[in-house]
């Protein structure tokens, strides 16, 4: 049995001073820019005794290699040193062997360090590195030091409010959370308060009464519509707490805590945009690691009230497709959306409306700082003379403050915008033949420019007003097919995958209104489309 400070080592008859001579030499003096070591000790890693050094930014180790019989120490110099960046570590645990049913105590085996590992196609996974040593004092001093370093990462959450939508997609959100997400939160010592929603609007009701200062973030597990509800509730709660009215909001206050999105729906546009992949573990690790992006959000309002906070909207084809899909919820999710897409395409029709928009003012200055300052001034100067108007028959109108990546559009539905550049993409598809419209849609799944058609127009804007000029496109025949119950003169809108009915809608973008857990779109690897709809 080893003493209090005795490390676990393979059996050897050599004296300690002889064993020390065979340690692969680590730099005695840190290189320029390298931090001073906090701890140094010997652990068994991967069945090899290693000399391990911990600094505030790195954990590095090198195997202890026996000298050659001739006494040549060059072999030790050839040993590869391994390094872990502490910013990639999210948990450390003391490892013990316990009997079945034993909850406390047990034989000490060492320390386990849990690391976030980057894999191909934007995927993250967790990886465990075992540092074996039987000494209680030795392991606990390392454990305390490692925990102190991890606690220094300020953006990492310690407490989260979680909403789970059990009705999302194939009703798998609850399973995804408890099987894939919750274990990682527990491993990272994150406390959670979980609400499994029971009806539409449940999360919104809870958020209005929630004391958000008790949490470091909010997480939702579900599809696009559920994410839209939670994001809206989070921003609405911020306005209520700030004492602002919620009927008309011209200058909303920012959300007080970040929002995390665990994909458990069909399309998962926001998750793809933030993570580049539909993968619950990847989404969870971005949250655990505290990867935060400020994101632009929009207000969608009628002349009399606020409809929704959100990130993107479609009017026309995209909204009709969602409206039809919502009326066939008895069908399996993928079949329902394919059916709605094909049916809406077969009954392709236009909406006559007037679009008014305020173009983004782009300063013509060389200096980046002058660009930023002048851009802010130009935004404040927006007046009626700057508004542009277009009228006509439109097949689809898209208004998007984020790129809206998904498996069917790997470059994004609005690839020219970004998460936080203070603008929206207005994409207008005028009347054309069904054949040409299908060609346009197919381009989203390819590397070709989906906007290089004479009937497609794109604008970079700050505000948009959509004013329909005829009765709702849900005509008598379509009402029969969808059992539509829309009020007179109301039109379907697809706002972040949530069906909203309204007539005239005013959309404003608000720069960096909310923080989301994820990475910048420009940092994502490109992925292949998997669309099979067309």
Short mmCIF file of C-alpha atoms in Angstrom, two decimals:
data_model
loop_
_atom_site.label_atom_id
_atom_site.label_comp_id
_atom_site.label_asym_id
_atom_site.label_seq_id
_atom_site.Cartn_x
_atom_site.Cartn_y
_atom_site.Cartn_z
CA UNK A 1 0.00 0.00 0.00
CA UNK A 2 1.29 3.43 -0.94
CA UNK A 3 1.83 6.30 1.44
CA UNK A 4 -0.16 9.53 1.47
CA UNK A 5 1.89 11.10 -1.28
CA UNK A 6 2.95 7.96 -3.09
CA UNK A 7 1.82 7.81 -6.72
CA UNK A 8 0.54 4.68 -8.41
CA UNK A 9 3.39 3.19 -10.41
CA UNK A 10 4.12 -0.20 -11.99
CA UNK A 11 6.15 -2.51 -9.76
CA UNK A 12 9.86 -1.91 -10.00
CA UNK A 13 12.95 -2.80 -7.97
CA UNK A 14 14.71 0.38 -8.96
CA UNK A 15 15.26 3.12 -6.42
CA UNK A 16 13.13 6.30 -6.83
CA UNK A 17 16.10 8.39 -7.98
CA UNK A 18 16.75 5.88 -10.79
CA UNK A 19 13.10 5.98 -11.90
CA UNK A 20 13.17 9.80 -11.97
CA UNK A 21 16.04 9.72 -14.45
CA UNK A 22 13.75 7.93 -16.95
CA UNK A 23 11.03 10.59 -16.97
CA UNK A 24 10.66 12.10 -20.43
CA UNK A 25 11.97 15.61 -19.81
CA UNK A 26 9.39 18.38 -19.75
CA UNK A 27 10.61 21.92 -19.96
CA UNK A 28 11.98 23.01 -16.58
CA UNK A 29 11.51 26.64 -17.58
CA UNK A 30 8.26 27.35 -19.44
CA UNK A 31 8.73 28.59 -23.02
CA UNK A 32 8.01 32.23 -23.81
CA UNK A 33 4.30 32.85 -23.42
CA UNK A 34 3.78 29.61 -21.46
CA UNK A 35 2.27 29.84 -17.98
CA UNK A 36 3.98 28.61 -14.83
CA UNK A 37 2.96 25.07 -13.80
CA UNK A 38 0.42 24.89 -11.00
CA UNK A 39 0.95 21.20 -10.26
CA UNK A 40 3.22 18.41 -11.37
CA UNK A 41 2.84 14.75 -10.53
CA UNK A 42 2.85 11.17 -11.77
CA UNK A 43 -0.31 9.36 -12.94
CA UNK A 44 -0.94 6.20 -14.90
CA UNK A 45 -2.64 7.17 -18.21
CA UNK A 46 -3.53 4.48 -20.72
CA UNK A 47 -1.59 1.82 -18.77
CA UNK A 48 1.60 3.91 -18.87
CA UNK A 49 3.14 5.93 -16.06
CA UNK A 50 3.25 9.58 -17.12
CA UNK A 51 4.74 12.80 -15.86
CA UNK A 52 1.77 15.22 -15.78
CA UNK A 53 1.95 19.01 -15.63
CA UNK A 54 -1.03 21.33 -15.05
CA UNK A 55 -1.09 25.04 -15.82
CA UNK A 56 -4.04 27.45 -15.96
CA UNK A 57 -4.45 26.86 -19.70
CA UNK A 58 -3.15 23.35 -20.36
CA UNK A 59 -2.90 19.84 -19.02
CA UNK A 60 0.07 18.04 -20.57
CA UNK A 61 1.77 14.73 -19.99
CA UNK A 62 4.60 12.61 -21.30
CA UNK A 63 5.17 8.87 -20.67
CA UNK A 64 8.00 7.74 -18.42
CA UNK A 65 10.26 5.66 -20.68
CA UNK A 66 13.01 3.26 -19.46
CA UNK A 67 16.53 4.10 -20.49
CA UNK A 68 18.26 1.89 -23.02
CA UNK A 69 20.78 -0.71 -21.66
CA UNK A 70 23.62 1.40 -22.98
CA UNK A 71 22.39 4.35 -20.95
CA UNK A 72 21.39 6.33 -24.03
CA UNK A 73 18.65 8.77 -23.01
CA UNK A 74 17.71 9.71 -26.60
CA UNK A 75 14.73 7.34 -26.46
CA UNK A 76 13.08 9.46 -23.79
CA UNK A 77 13.54 12.57 -25.88
CA UNK A 78 11.54 11.01 -28.74
CA UNK A 79 8.41 10.46 -26.61
CA UNK A 80 5.49 12.53 -27.82
CA UNK A 81 4.00 14.95 -25.31
CA UNK A 82 0.20 15.10 -25.23
CA UNK A 83 -1.71 18.29 -24.46
CA UNK A 84 -5.28 19.15 -23.51
CA UNK A 85 -6.43 22.76 -23.57
CA UNK A 86 -8.32 23.51 -20.36
CA UNK A 87 -10.90 25.49 -22.31
CA UNK A 88 -11.96 22.14 -23.83
CA UNK A 89 -12.43 20.47 -20.42
CA UNK A 90 -15.93 20.66 -18.93
CA UNK A 91 -15.80 18.32 -15.93
CA UNK A 92 -13.48 16.54 -13.52
CA UNK A 93 -14.45 13.72 -11.16
CA UNK A 94 -12.72 11.62 -8.50
CA UNK A 95 -12.90 8.01 -9.69
CA UNK A 96 -13.65 5.21 -7.24
CA UNK A 97 -14.46 1.52 -7.44
CA UNK A 98 -17.71 0.70 -5.65
CA UNK A 99 -19.70 -2.44 -5.02
CA UNK A 100 -23.19 -2.85 -6.43
CA UNK A 101 -25.56 -0.61 -4.47
CA UNK A 102 -22.74 1.33 -2.79
CA UNK A 103 -23.35 5.08 -3.15
CA UNK A 104 -20.53 6.56 -1.07
CA UNK A 105 -16.89 5.78 -0.42
CA UNK A 106 -15.14 3.05 -2.36
CA UNK A 107 -11.56 2.38 -3.42
CA UNK A 108 -9.86 5.43 -4.91
CA UNK A 109 -8.64 4.86 -8.47
CA UNK A 110 -7.68 8.40 -9.49
CA UNK A 111 -9.18 11.34 -11.41
CA UNK A 112 -11.20 11.45 -14.64
CA UNK A 113 -11.09 14.55 -16.85
CA UNK A 114 -13.95 15.02 -19.33
CA UNK A 115 -13.14 16.87 -22.54
CA UNK A 116 -15.26 18.25 -25.39
CA UNK A 117 -13.94 16.66 -28.57
CA UNK A 118 -14.47 18.17 -32.04
CA UNK A 119 -15.30 15.62 -34.75
CA UNK A 120 -16.19 15.84 -38.44
CA UNK A 121 -19.23 17.73 -39.82
CA UNK A 122 -19.53 20.11 -36.84
CA UNK A 123 -20.17 17.25 -34.40
CA UNK A 124 -19.03 17.42 -30.79
CA UNK A 125 -18.72 14.52 -28.39
CA UNK A 126 -17.41 13.97 -24.88
CA UNK A 127 -14.17 12.15 -24.17
CA UNK A 128 -12.82 10.84 -20.84
CA UNK A 129 -9.14 10.85 -19.85
CA UNK A 130 -8.36 8.73 -16.79
CA UNK A 131 -5.50 9.81 -14.53
CA UNK A 132 -4.94 6.85 -12.21
CA UNK A 133 -3.28 7.25 -8.81
CA UNK A 134 -4.11 5.61 -5.44
CA UNK A 135 -3.06 8.54 -3.23
CA UNK A 136 -5.99 10.41 -1.60
CA UNK A 137 -3.98 13.57 -0.90
CA UNK A 138 -2.39 13.59 -4.33
CA UNK A 139 -5.72 13.16 -6.19
CA UNK A 140 -7.67 15.62 -4.08
CA UNK A 141 -5.11 18.39 -4.51
CA UNK A 142 -5.28 17.89 -8.28
CA UNK A 143 -9.07 17.68 -8.20
CA UNK A 144 -9.38 20.97 -6.29
CA UNK A 145 -7.00 22.77 -8.63
CA UNK A 146 -8.76 21.48 -11.76
CA UNK A 147 -12.17 22.48 -10.36
CA UNK A 148 -10.88 25.95 -9.57
CA UNK A 149 -9.74 26.40 -13.18
CA UNK A 150 -13.09 25.18 -14.57
CA UNK A 151 -15.03 27.50 -12.24
CA UNK A 152 -13.11 30.41 -13.75
CA UNK A 153 -14.88 30.09 -17.14
CA UNK A 154 -17.55 32.76 -16.69
CA UNK A 155 -19.96 31.91 -19.56
CA UNK A 156 -20.50 28.32 -18.45
CA UNK A 157 -23.93 27.85 -16.85
CA UNK A 158 -24.39 26.49 -13.34
CA UNK A 159 -28.20 26.48 -13.32
CA UNK A 160 -30.65 26.09 -16.24
CA UNK A 161 -34.40 26.29 -16.76
CA UNK A 162 -35.34 23.52 -19.19
CA UNK A 163 -38.52 23.16 -21.27
CA UNK A 164 -39.28 19.85 -23.00
CA UNK A 165 -42.03 19.50 -25.60
CA UNK A 166 -43.15 15.83 -25.51
CA UNK A 167 -45.20 16.28 -28.70
CA UNK A 168 -42.31 17.35 -30.94
CA UNK A 169 -41.66 15.35 -34.13
CA UNK A 170 -41.95 11.63 -33.26
CA UNK A 171 -42.65 12.39 -29.60
CA UNK A 172 -39.00 11.73 -28.87
CA UNK A 173 -38.05 14.99 -27.13
CA UNK A 174 -38.49 13.56 -23.62
CA UNK A 175 -36.34 10.53 -24.48
CA UNK A 176 -33.67 12.76 -26.06
CA UNK A 177 -33.51 14.95 -22.98
CA UNK A 178 -33.34 12.27 -20.31
CA UNK A 179 -31.10 9.87 -22.27
CA UNK A 180 -28.66 12.25 -24.00
CA UNK A 181 -28.88 15.74 -22.53
CA UNK A 182 -29.54 15.36 -18.81
CA UNK A 183 -26.52 13.03 -18.17
CA UNK A 184 -24.15 15.64 -19.62
CA UNK A 185 -25.71 18.42 -17.54
CA UNK A 186 -25.29 16.24 -14.44
CA UNK A 187 -21.70 15.40 -15.39
CA UNK A 188 -20.94 19.13 -15.70
CA UNK A 189 -22.57 19.80 -12.29
CA UNK A 190 -25.31 21.95 -13.85
CA UNK A 191 -28.50 22.17 -11.81
CA UNK A 192 -31.72 21.99 -13.84
CA UNK A 193 -35.37 22.83 -13.29
CA UNK A 194 -37.35 20.88 -15.91
CA UNK A 195 -40.86 21.61 -17.21
CA UNK A 196 -42.38 19.03 -19.57
CA UNK A 197 -45.07 21.05 -21.34
CA UNK A 198 -48.66 19.80 -21.35
CA UNK A 199 -50.29 22.11 -23.92
CA UNK A 200 -49.47 24.71 -26.56
CA UNK A 201 -48.44 27.94 -24.86
CA UNK A 202 -47.47 26.19 -21.60
CA UNK A 203 -43.82 27.30 -21.83
CA UNK A 204 -44.92 30.89 -22.52
CA UNK A 205 -47.16 30.86 -19.43
CA UNK A 206 -44.39 29.51 -17.22
CA UNK A 207 -41.83 32.02 -18.52
CA UNK A 208 -44.10 34.98 -17.79
CA UNK A 209 -44.10 34.00 -14.10
CA UNK A 210 -40.53 32.65 -13.91
CA UNK A 211 -37.85 34.34 -11.80
CA UNK A 212 -35.11 34.24 -14.43
CA UNK A 213 -32.46 35.71 -12.15
CA UNK A 214 -32.28 32.29 -10.50
CA UNK A 215 -30.92 30.75 -13.72
CA UNK A 216 -27.90 31.22 -15.98
CA UNK A 217 -29.83 30.22 -19.11
CA UNK A 218 -32.99 28.73 -20.59
CA UNK A 219 -32.98 25.53 -22.69
CA UNK A 220 -35.75 24.21 -24.92
CA UNK A 221 -35.99 20.66 -26.31
CA UNK A 222 -38.27 20.48 -29.35
CA UNK A 223 -38.84 21.59 -32.93
CA UNK A 224 -38.86 25.01 -34.60
CA UNK A 225 -42.36 25.96 -33.41
CA UNK A 226 -41.50 25.19 -29.78
CA UNK A 227 -38.19 27.08 -30.01
CA UNK A 228 -40.16 30.04 -31.39
CA UNK A 229 -42.55 29.91 -28.41
CA UNK A 230 -39.73 29.81 -25.84
CA UNK A 231 -37.69 32.56 -27.53
CA UNK A 232 -40.81 34.74 -27.71
CA UNK A 233 -41.58 34.05 -24.05
CA UNK A 234 -38.02 34.84 -22.96
CA UNK A 235 -38.02 38.20 -24.77
CA UNK A 236 -41.57 39.01 -23.69
CA UNK A 237 -40.57 38.35 -20.06
CA UNK A 238 -37.67 40.80 -20.49
CA UNK A 239 -40.11 43.54 -21.59
CA UNK A 240 -42.48 42.82 -18.70
CA UNK A 241 -39.63 42.94 -16.15
CA UNK A 242 -38.45 46.24 -17.67
CA UNK A 243 -41.92 47.74 -17.22
CA UNK A 244 -42.54 48.09 -20.95
CA UNK A 245 -45.92 47.60 -22.61
CA UNK A 246 -46.28 44.50 -24.77
CA UNK A 247 -48.83 45.75 -27.33
CA UNK A 248 -46.34 47.89 -29.26
CA UNK A 249 -42.58 47.59 -28.76
CA UNK A 250 -40.34 49.90 -30.78
CA UNK A 251 -37.14 49.51 -28.73
CA UNK A 252 -37.20 46.17 -26.85
CA UNK A 253 -34.72 45.35 -24.09
CA UNK A 254 -32.39 42.39 -24.42
CA UNK A 255 -33.16 38.95 -23.03
CA UNK A 256 -31.58 38.61 -19.55
CA UNK A 257 -30.18 35.08 -20.05
CA UNK A 258 -29.02 33.00 -23.07
CA UNK A 259 -31.25 30.49 -24.84
CA UNK A 260 -30.11 26.98 -25.69
CA UNK A 261 -31.75 24.86 -28.40
CA UNK A 262 -31.77 21.05 -28.30
CA UNK A 263 -33.07 19.82 -31.71
CA UNK A 264 -35.95 17.36 -31.45
CA UNK A 265 -38.11 18.41 -34.40
CA UNK A 266 -38.28 17.82 -38.13
CA UNK A 267 -36.52 20.81 -39.73
CA UNK A 268 -34.62 22.34 -36.76
CA UNK A 269 -33.59 25.50 -38.60
CA UNK A 270 -32.29 27.39 -35.57
CA UNK A 271 -30.29 24.37 -34.35
CA UNK A 272 -28.68 23.87 -37.77
CA UNK A 273 -27.84 27.58 -37.93
CA UNK A 274 -26.19 27.53 -34.50
CA UNK A 275 -24.49 24.12 -34.60
CA UNK A 276 -24.39 23.08 -38.28
CA UNK A 277 -25.95 19.72 -37.45
CA UNK A 278 -29.01 18.12 -35.86
CA UNK A 279 -27.27 16.38 -32.96
CA UNK A 280 -28.49 16.60 -29.37
CA UNK A 281 -25.09 15.89 -27.80
CA UNK A 282 -23.43 18.60 -29.91
CA UNK A 283 -26.10 21.11 -28.88
CA UNK A 284 -25.74 20.11 -25.22
CA UNK A 285 -21.96 20.48 -25.24
CA UNK A 286 -22.19 23.97 -26.77
CA UNK A 287 -24.42 24.87 -23.81
CA UNK A 288 -22.16 23.17 -21.25
CA UNK A 289 -19.06 24.87 -22.69
CA UNK A 290 -20.76 28.28 -22.62
CA UNK A 291 -20.35 29.01 -26.33
CA UNK A 292 -22.51 32.13 -26.70
CA UNK A 293 -23.45 34.11 -29.80
CA UNK A 294 -25.34 37.43 -29.75
CA UNK A 295 -28.14 37.10 -32.31
CA UNK A 296 -30.44 39.60 -34.03
CA UNK A 297 -34.17 39.13 -33.45
CA UNK A 298 -37.27 40.63 -35.01
CA UNK A 299 -40.60 41.96 -33.82
CA UNK A 300 -43.61 40.95 -35.93
CA UNK A 301 -46.50 43.36 -35.32
CA UNK A 302 -49.88 44.30 -36.71
CA UNK A 303 -50.95 47.98 -36.55
CA UNK A 304 -52.59 47.24 -33.18
CA UNK A 305 -50.48 44.63 -31.38
CA UNK A 306 -47.27 42.61 -31.14
CA UNK A 307 -47.64 39.21 -32.77
CA UNK A 308 -44.35 37.59 -31.96
CA UNK A 309 -40.64 37.95 -31.35
CA UNK A 310 -38.79 35.75 -33.83
CA UNK A 311 -35.96 35.28 -36.30
CA UNK A 312 -37.58 34.53 -39.68
CA UNK A 313 -40.93 34.50 -41.45
CA UNK A 314 -42.49 33.38 -44.72
CA UNK A 315 -45.66 34.64 -46.38
CA UNK A 316 -47.22 32.88 -49.35
CA UNK A 317 -45.97 29.44 -50.37
CA UNK A 318 -43.97 28.77 -47.19
CA UNK A 319 -46.87 29.76 -44.96
CA UNK A 320 -49.49 27.87 -47.00
CA UNK A 321 -47.39 24.71 -46.76
CA UNK A 322 -47.18 25.00 -42.97
CA UNK A 323 -50.90 25.75 -42.67
CA UNK A 324 -51.77 22.62 -44.65
CA UNK A 325 -49.31 20.49 -42.64
CA UNK A 326 -50.82 21.70 -39.37
CA UNK A 327 -54.26 20.49 -40.51
CA UNK A 328 -52.88 16.96 -41.02
CA UNK A 329 -51.14 16.40 -37.70
CA UNK A 330 -52.61 12.91 -37.58
CA UNK A 331 -50.07 11.94 -40.26
CA UNK A 332 -46.46 10.96 -39.43
CA UNK A 333 -44.25 14.06 -39.33
CA UNK A 334 -42.17 13.51 -42.48
CA UNK A 335 -45.15 12.29 -44.51
CA UNK A 336 -47.22 15.25 -43.34
CA UNK A 337 -44.65 17.82 -44.46
CA UNK A 338 -43.99 16.09 -47.78
CA UNK A 339 -47.73 15.86 -48.45
CA UNK A 340 -48.27 19.54 -47.61
CA UNK A 341 -45.33 20.58 -49.78
CA UNK A 342 -46.50 18.62 -52.82
CA UNK A 343 -50.15 19.61 -52.38
CA UNK A 344 -49.31 23.32 -52.05
CA UNK A 345 -47.02 23.07 -55.06
CA UNK A 346 -49.81 21.44 -57.08
CA UNK A 347 -52.20 24.26 -56.08
CA UNK A 348 -49.56 26.94 -56.62
CA UNK A 349 -51.00 30.45 -56.43
CA UNK A 350 -49.91 34.00 -55.76
CA UNK A 351 -50.79 36.66 -53.20
CA UNK A 352 -51.38 40.21 -54.37
CA UNK A 353 -49.76 42.58 -51.91
CA UNK A 354 -47.68 45.69 -51.39
CA UNK A 355 -44.25 45.47 -49.79
CA UNK A 356 -42.71 48.53 -48.15
CA UNK A 357 -39.17 48.27 -46.86
CA UNK A 358 -36.41 50.40 -45.39
CA UNK A 359 -33.08 49.41 -46.97
CA UNK A 360 -30.04 48.96 -44.75
CA UNK A 361 -27.91 52.10 -44.86
CA UNK A 362 -24.32 51.13 -45.74
CA UNK A 363 -21.78 53.87 -44.85
CA UNK A 364 -19.15 54.71 -47.46
CA UNK A 365 -16.18 55.16 -45.10
CA UNK A 366 -12.79 53.50 -45.13
CA UNK A 367 -12.39 53.17 -41.38
CA UNK A 368 -14.11 50.28 -39.71
CA UNK A 369 -14.79 52.43 -36.65
CA UNK A 370 -16.30 55.16 -38.82
CA UNK A 371 -18.34 52.49 -40.59
CA UNK A 372 -19.75 51.32 -37.28
CA UNK A 373 -20.53 54.82 -35.98
CA UNK A 374 -22.06 56.05 -39.21
CA UNK A 375 -24.11 52.87 -39.54
CA UNK A 376 -25.61 53.57 -36.13
CA UNK A 377 -26.42 57.17 -37.11
CA UNK A 378 -27.99 56.13 -40.39
CA UNK A 379 -30.22 53.66 -38.63
CA UNK A 380 -31.51 56.42 -36.38
CA UNK A 381 -32.13 58.71 -39.36
CA UNK A 382 -34.64 56.39 -41.02
CA UNK A 383 -37.42 58.56 -42.46
CA UNK A 384 -40.36 58.15 -44.79
CA UNK A 385 -38.36 59.26 -47.85
CA UNK A 386 -36.09 56.21 -47.49
CA UNK A 387 -38.90 53.68 -47.73
CA UNK A 388 -39.16 51.69 -50.96
CA UNK A 389 -42.34 50.07 -52.28
CA UNK A 390 -43.00 47.19 -54.64
CA UNK A 391 -46.36 45.75 -55.62
CA UNK A 392 -47.50 42.70 -57.52
CA UNK A 393 -48.44 39.04 -57.37
CA UNK A 394 -45.94 37.12 -55.24
CA UNK A 395 -45.55 33.37 -54.85
CA UNK A 396 -43.49 33.72 -51.67
CA UNK A 397 -42.03 36.42 -49.45
CA UNK A 398 -39.26 35.53 -46.97
CA UNK A 399 -38.00 37.86 -44.25
CA UNK A 400 -35.00 36.47 -42.35
CA UNK A 401 -32.64 37.94 -39.77
CA UNK A 402 -30.50 34.76 -39.63
CA UNK A 403 -29.16 32.48 -42.42
CA UNK A 404 -31.68 29.69 -41.61
CA UNK A 405 -29.56 26.61 -42.34
CA UNK A 406 -31.21 23.20 -42.54
CA UNK A 407 -30.60 19.81 -44.13
CA UNK A 408 -32.62 20.87 -47.19
CA UNK A 409 -30.70 24.15 -47.56
CA UNK A 410 -27.16 23.59 -46.24
CA UNK A 411 -26.04 27.09 -47.29
CA UNK A 412 -29.15 28.59 -45.72
CA UNK A 413 -32.49 29.94 -46.89
CA UNK A 414 -30.88 33.39 -46.59
CA UNK A 415 -27.14 32.70 -47.05
CA UNK A 416 -26.18 36.36 -47.43
CA UNK A 417 -27.22 37.36 -43.92
CA UNK A 418 -25.52 36.56 -40.61
CA UNK A 419 -26.51 35.94 -37.01
CA UNK A 420 -25.79 39.47 -35.83
CA UNK A 421 -25.14 41.92 -38.65
CA UNK A 422 -28.15 44.11 -37.80
CA UNK A 423 -30.08 43.43 -41.00
CA UNK A 424 -32.71 41.17 -42.55
CA UNK A 425 -32.82 39.47 -45.92
CA UNK A 426 -36.01 40.22 -47.85
CA UNK A 427 -36.45 37.58 -50.58
CA UNK A 428 -39.33 38.10 -52.99
CA UNK A 429 -40.46 35.47 -55.52
CA UNK A 430 -42.75 36.97 -58.14
CA UNK A 431 -45.29 35.06 -60.21
CA UNK A 432 -43.80 32.48 -62.56
CA UNK A 433 -44.56 29.02 -63.92
CA UNK A 434 -44.56 25.99 -61.63
CA UNK A 435 -41.58 24.58 -63.54
CA UNK A 436 -39.46 27.68 -62.97
CA UNK A 437 -40.51 27.85 -59.30
CA UNK A 438 -39.42 24.24 -58.78
CA UNK A 439 -36.03 25.04 -60.35
CA UNK A 440 -35.69 27.88 -57.86
CA UNK A 441 -36.53 25.58 -54.93
CA UNK A 442 -34.07 22.91 -56.09
CA UNK A 443 -31.25 25.44 -56.03
CA UNK A 444 -31.48 25.64 -52.23
CA UNK A 445 -30.14 22.08 -52.02
CA UNK A 446 -27.24 22.75 -54.41
CA UNK A 447 -24.20 25.00 -54.60
CA UNK A 448 -25.82 27.13 -57.31
CA UNK A 449 -27.26 30.56 -56.57
CA UNK A 450 -30.96 30.12 -55.80
CA UNK A 451 -31.58 33.81 -56.44
CA UNK A 452 -30.26 34.01 -60.02
CA UNK A 453 -33.72 33.98 -61.60
CA UNK A 454 -35.48 36.97 -63.19
CA UNK A 455 -38.52 36.46 -60.94
CA UNK A 456 -36.50 36.46 -57.67
CA UNK A 457 -35.50 39.73 -55.97
CA UNK A 458 -33.40 40.13 -52.81
CA UNK A 459 -32.95 43.15 -50.56
CA UNK A 460 -31.02 43.86 -47.37
CA UNK A 461 -33.37 45.74 -45.08
CA UNK A 462 -34.02 47.05 -41.58
CA UNK A 463 -37.82 47.10 -41.67
CA UNK A 464 -40.55 45.56 -43.84
CA UNK A 465 -44.31 46.10 -44.07
CA UNK A 466 -46.41 43.47 -45.84
CA UNK A 467 -49.90 44.64 -46.86
CA UNK A 468 -52.06 42.05 -48.68
CA UNK A 469 -54.44 43.57 -51.22
CA UNK A 470 -57.03 40.81 -51.64
CA UNK A 471 -58.99 38.34 -49.52
CA UNK A 472 -57.02 35.51 -47.94
CA UNK A 473 -55.55 33.02 -50.32
CA UNK A 474 -57.26 30.30 -48.30
CA UNK A 475 -60.09 30.12 -50.84
CA UNK A 476 -63.19 27.96 -50.63
CA UNK A 477 -61.52 24.88 -52.11
CA UNK A 478 -58.47 25.16 -49.82
CA UNK A 479 -60.71 25.78 -46.80
CA UNK A 480 -62.38 22.46 -47.54
CA UNK A 481 -59.04 20.67 -47.80
CA UNK A 482 -57.55 22.15 -44.62
CA UNK A 483 -60.62 22.85 -42.47
CA UNK A 484 -59.24 26.39 -42.19
CA UNK A 485 -60.84 28.61 -39.60
CA UNK A 486 -58.94 31.81 -40.31
CA UNK A 487 -60.81 35.00 -39.60
CA UNK A 488 -61.87 37.31 -42.42
CA UNK A 489 -58.90 38.98 -44.16
CA UNK A 490 -56.34 37.02 -42.14
CA UNK A 491 -53.50 35.24 -43.91
CA UNK A 492 -51.25 32.39 -42.76
CA UNK A 493 -47.74 33.38 -41.71
CA UNK A 494 -44.90 30.97 -41.00
CA UNK A 495 -42.91 32.58 -38.18
CA UNK A 496 -40.02 30.31 -37.15
CA UNK A 497 -42.08 27.24 -37.99
CA UNK A 498 -45.06 28.46 -35.96
CA UNK A 499 -48.35 29.19 -37.74
CA UNK A 500 -49.66 32.71 -37.08
CA UNK A 501 -52.69 34.34 -38.75
CA UNK A 502 -52.59 38.05 -39.52
CA UNK A 503 -53.21 40.58 -42.26
CA UNK A 504 -50.88 43.60 -42.43
CA UNK A 505 -47.58 42.82 -40.67
CA UNK A 506 -44.72 45.16 -39.77
CA UNK A 507 -41.31 43.50 -39.23
CA UNK A 508 -38.38 45.23 -37.51
CA UNK A 509 -34.91 43.83 -36.82
CA UNK A 510 -33.30 44.53 -33.43
CA UNK A 511 -29.52 43.94 -33.37
CA UNK A 512 -28.17 41.39 -30.89
CA UNK A 513 -31.42 41.25 -28.93
CA UNK A 514 -30.78 37.77 -27.53
CA UNK A 515 -27.83 35.51 -26.76
CA UNK A 516 -28.01 31.93 -28.04
CA UNK A 517 -25.73 29.03 -27.19
CA UNK A 518 -23.85 28.08 -30.38
CA UNK A 519 -21.15 29.23 -32.79
CA UNK A 520 -20.91 31.77 -35.57
CA UNK A 521 -22.26 30.56 -38.91
CA UNK A 522 -18.93 31.37 -40.60
CA UNK A 523 -17.18 28.86 -38.31
CA UNK A 524 -19.36 25.93 -39.42
CA UNK A 525 -18.20 23.30 -41.88
CA UNK A 526 -20.36 23.02 -44.99
CA UNK A 527 -22.60 19.93 -45.12
CA UNK A 528 -24.47 18.09 -47.84
CA UNK A 529 -28.18 18.49 -48.42
CA UNK A 530 -30.51 15.59 -47.73
CA UNK A 531 -33.70 16.92 -49.27
CA UNK A 532 -35.95 14.31 -50.91
CA UNK A 533 -39.04 16.46 -51.35
CA UNK A 534 -38.61 17.46 -55.00
#
